[in-house]
Amino acid sequence: MIQNMLYFSEKGGVTVEEKIVKAIQDEYPEDFAWCYGCGRLNDVGHHFRTGWQGENTVSIYSPEPEHLALPGFVYGGLVASLIDCHGTGSAALALHRKNGHEPGDGAEPPRFVTASLNVNFLKPTPHGVPLKAIGTVHEIHPKKFKVEAEVYANDSLCARGEVVAVVMPSTFLKKE
Amino acid sequence: MIQNMLYFSEKGGVTVEEKIVKAIQDEYPEDFAWCYGCGRLNDVGHHFRTGWQGENTVSIYSPEPEHLALPGFVYGGLVASLIDCHGTGSAALALHRKNGHEPGDGAEPPRFVTASLNVNFLKPTPHGVPLKAIGTVHEIHPKKFKVEAEVYANDSLCARGEVVAVVMPSTFLKKE
């Protein structure tokens, strides 16, 4: 937890801000860093970032004012997008660790794509607070991982999702 | 098809542009028209629009340049978002029709929210062409509909999804 999360406490101790410090997306090769959800080179994307928290993975994101379903609540497509990139990022973290690497050690991580995405919206997601996706990663094949994700707003579980992510096939680089 | 789609043919006949004419989202009550995916009042949203095409429902959307997974391919989270709003829009169309109404007749349509969203990404979705989501709606309860959706880029089926949509509960309006 200490390795990957930063904690800020305001005087008085009422506000805690969490931030992923070492994210897998910071180290994707440049060709793979354009994703609208999580690519650091996509100027107008969401810049989702995913790191380890012990044996779980975490992404934290504060929705923009426009990311509404209706006033007061977060757009479900954004929650789905967060789970999507959290899933591919978590799979990349897991395979990277299996290969003996951690974000920040200089090694280039693997890049995954989403084969399937399932989201159950458990309750309306309040707007105006950071969302935290927490993932549990299961290897189901050396090139295929299942990531179970829970999305919290404050301490309230708002959505539960599952991503099946596969190592990016070479066909993705044919069309440039 | 004629009722809800506009066809433009360039001279020479090589380009056909399709557009939804009578979309259910054009008639959502103002309080429910702020969705980042499909709200006409959300200035910076996607403005997905969904209409009937015979017994099927259709949404058409051309991804913006930034909506990339990587160069040449559409971001999966955007495809999921399209399926999400296509699902709620299709459910609203179906219940509206069941109640004796069609978009454009002046009656206020029902508004749905997503209970669950499943997407299978069948192949990389090429960027630079309009995406067309085609839906088949099944009533599974008077207030709950299942929408099966197929997303095509040109004539290529790229993703298949399923949305369970429920009539928006009153709790969504408590927090204003």
CSV table of C-alpha atoms in Angstrom, one decimal, chain A residues 27-169:
chain,number,residue,atom,x,y,z
A,27,GLU,CA,5.2,2.5,-18.5
A,28,TYR,CA,3.3,1.2,-21.5
A,29,PRO,CA,5.3,1.5,-24.6
A,30,GLU,CA,4.5,4.8,-26.5
A,31,ASP,CA,2.7,2.9,-29.3
A,32,PHE,CA,0.3,1.6,-26.7
A,33,ALA,CA,-0.2,4.8,-24.6
A,34,TRP,CA,-3.0,6.5,-26.7
A,35,CYS,CA,-6.0,4.8,-25.1
A,36,TYR,CA,-8.8,7.3,-24.4
A,37,GLY,CA,-9.3,5.6,-21.1
A,38,CYS,CA,-5.8,5.1,-19.8
A,39,GLY,CA,-3.3,6.4,-22.3
A,40,ARG,CA,-0.9,9.0,-20.9
A,41,LEU,CA,-0.3,10.4,-24.4
A,42,ASN,CA,-4.0,10.9,-25.1
A,43,ASP,CA,-4.3,14.6,-24.3
A,44,VAL,CA,-8.1,14.6,-23.7
A,45,GLY,CA,-8.6,11.1,-22.3
A,46,HIS,CA,-9.4,10.0,-18.7
A,47,HIS,CA,-5.9,9.0,-17.8
A,48,PHE,CA,-7.0,6.1,-15.6
A,49,ARG,CA,-4.0,4.8,-13.6
A,50,THR,CA,-3.7,1.4,-12.0
A,51,GLY,CA,-1.3,0.2,-9.4
A,52,TRP,CA,-0.8,-2.6,-6.8
A,53,GLN,CA,-2.3,-2.3,-3.3
A,54,GLY,CA,-0.9,-5.5,-1.7
A,55,GLU,CA,-2.4,-8.4,-3.7
A,56,ASN,CA,-5.2,-6.2,-5.1
A,57,THR,CA,-5.1,-3.6,-7.9
A,58,VAL,CA,-6.5,-0.1,-7.5
A,59,SER,CA,-7.5,2.7,-9.9
A,60,ILE,CA,-8.7,6.0,-8.6
A,61,TYR,CA,-10.6,8.5,-10.7
A,62,SER,CA,-12.5,11.7,-10.0
A,63,PRO,CA,-15.2,12.1,-12.7
A,64,GLU,CA,-15.4,15.4,-14.5
A,65,PRO,CA,-18.4,17.7,-14.1
A,66,GLU,CA,-19.8,16.5,-17.4
A,67,HIS,CA,-19.7,12.8,-16.6
A,68,LEU,CA,-23.3,12.7,-15.5
A,69,ALA,CA,-26.1,10.2,-15.8
A,70,LEU,CA,-28.3,12.9,-14.5
A,71,PRO,CA,-27.4,15.6,-12.1
A,72,GLY,CA,-25.8,14.2,-8.9
A,73,PHE,CA,-24.9,10.8,-10.4
A,74,VAL,CA,-22.1,9.4,-12.5
A,75,TYR,CA,-22.6,8.2,-16.0
A,76,GLY,CA,-22.6,4.4,-16.2
A,77,GLY,CA,-20.5,4.4,-19.3
A,78,LEU,CA,-17.8,6.1,-17.4
A,79,VAL,CA,-18.0,3.5,-14.7
A,80,ALA,CA,-17.8,0.8,-17.4
A,81,SER,CA,-14.8,2.5,-18.9
A,82,LEU,CA,-13.0,2.7,-15.6
A,83,ILE,CA,-13.6,-1.0,-15.1
A,84,ASP,CA,-12.5,-1.7,-18.6
A,85,CYS,CA,-9.1,0.0,-18.3
A,86,HIS,CA,-8.7,-1.1,-14.7
A,87,GLY,CA,-9.1,-4.7,-16.0
A,88,THR,CA,-6.5,-4.4,-18.7
A,89,GLY,CA,-4.2,-2.5,-16.4
A,90,SER,CA,-4.6,-5.1,-13.6
A,91,ALA,CA,-3.9,-8.0,-16.0
A,92,ALA,CA,-0.8,-6.2,-17.2
A,93,LEU,CA,0.3,-5.7,-13.6
A,94,ALA,CA,-0.2,-9.4,-12.8
A,95,LEU,CA,1.7,-10.7,-15.8
A,96,HIS,CA,4.4,-8.1,-15.3
A,97,ARG,CA,4.8,-9.4,-11.6
A,98,LYS,CA,4.7,-13.0,-12.8
A,99,ASN,CA,7.6,-12.1,-15.1
A,100,GLY,CA,9.5,-10.7,-12.1
A,101,HIS,CA,8.8,-7.0,-12.6
A,102,GLU,CA,7.1,-4.2,-10.8
A,103,PRO,CA,6.1,-0.8,-12.1
A,104,GLY,CA,9.0,1.5,-11.9
A,105,ASP,CA,11.8,-1.0,-12.3
A,106,GLY,CA,12.4,0.0,-15.9
A,107,ALA,CA,11.1,-3.1,-17.7
A,108,GLU,CA,8.5,-2.7,-20.4
A,109,PRO,CA,5.1,-4.2,-19.3
A,110,PRO,CA,2.8,-6.3,-21.4
A,111,ARG,CA,-0.2,-4.7,-22.9
A,112,PHE,CA,-3.7,-6.3,-22.8
A,113,VAL,CA,-6.9,-5.8,-24.6
A,114,THR,CA,-10.4,-6.5,-23.4
A,115,ALA,CA,-12.2,-9.6,-24.6
A,116,SER,CA,-15.3,-9.1,-22.5
A,117,LEU,CA,-16.6,-6.6,-20.0
A,118,ASN,CA,-19.5,-7.2,-17.6
A,119,VAL,CA,-20.8,-4.5,-15.2
A,120,ASN,CA,-23.6,-4.8,-12.6
A,121,PHE,CA,-24.7,-1.4,-11.4
A,122,LEU,CA,-25.6,-2.0,-7.8
A,123,LYS,CA,-26.7,1.5,-6.9
A,124,PRO,CA,-26.6,5.0,-8.3
A,125,THR,CA,-23.0,6.3,-8.2
A,126,PRO,CA,-22.8,9.7,-6.5
A,127,HIS,CA,-21.0,12.4,-8.4
A,128,GLY,CA,-18.4,14.6,-6.8
A,129,VAL,CA,-16.3,12.1,-4.9
A,130,PRO,CA,-13.4,10.0,-6.2
A,131,LEU,CA,-14.2,6.6,-7.5
A,132,LYS,CA,-12.0,3.7,-6.5
A,133,ALA,CA,-11.9,0.5,-8.5
A,134,ILE,CA,-10.4,-2.5,-6.6
A,135,GLY,CA,-9.4,-5.5,-8.6
A,136,THR,CA,-8.7,-9.2,-7.9
A,137,VAL,CA,-6.8,-10.9,-10.7
A,138,HIS,CA,-7.0,-14.5,-11.8
A,139,GLU,CA,-4.8,-16.1,-14.4
A,140,ILE,CA,-7.0,-18.3,-16.6
A,141,HIS,CA,-4.4,-18.9,-19.3
A,142,PRO,CA,-0.8,-17.6,-19.7
A,143,LYS,CA,-2.1,-14.9,-22.0
A,144,LYS,CA,-5.6,-14.5,-20.5
A,145,PHE,CA,-6.6,-13.0,-17.2
A,146,LYS,CA,-9.9,-12.5,-15.5
A,147,VAL,CA,-10.2,-9.4,-13.3
A,148,GLU,CA,-13.0,-9.0,-10.8
A,149,ALA,CA,-13.5,-5.3,-10.0
A,150,GLU,CA,-15.5,-3.4,-7.4
A,151,VAL,CA,-16.1,0.3,-7.7
A,152,TYR,CA,-16.6,2.3,-4.6
A,153,ALA,CA,-17.6,5.9,-4.1
A,154,ASN,CA,-16.4,6.8,-0.7
A,155,ASP,CA,-17.1,3.5,1.1
A,156,SER,CA,-20.2,2.7,-0.9
A,157,LEU,CA,-20.0,-0.2,-3.3
A,158,CYS,CA,-21.7,1.1,-6.4
A,159,ALA,CA,-20.8,-1.3,-9.2
A,160,ARG,CA,-19.2,-4.7,-9.6
A,161,GLY,CA,-17.6,-5.8,-12.8
A,162,GLU,CA,-15.5,-8.5,-14.5
A,163,VAL,CA,-13.1,-8.1,-17.4
A,164,VAL,CA,-11.5,-10.9,-19.4
A,165,ALA,CA,-8.3,-9.4,-20.8
A,166,VAL,CA,-5.9,-11.0,-23.3
A,167,VAL,CA,-2.4,-10.1,-24.3
A,168,MET,CA,-2.8,-7.7,-27.3
A,169,PRO,CA,-2.6,-9.7,-30.5
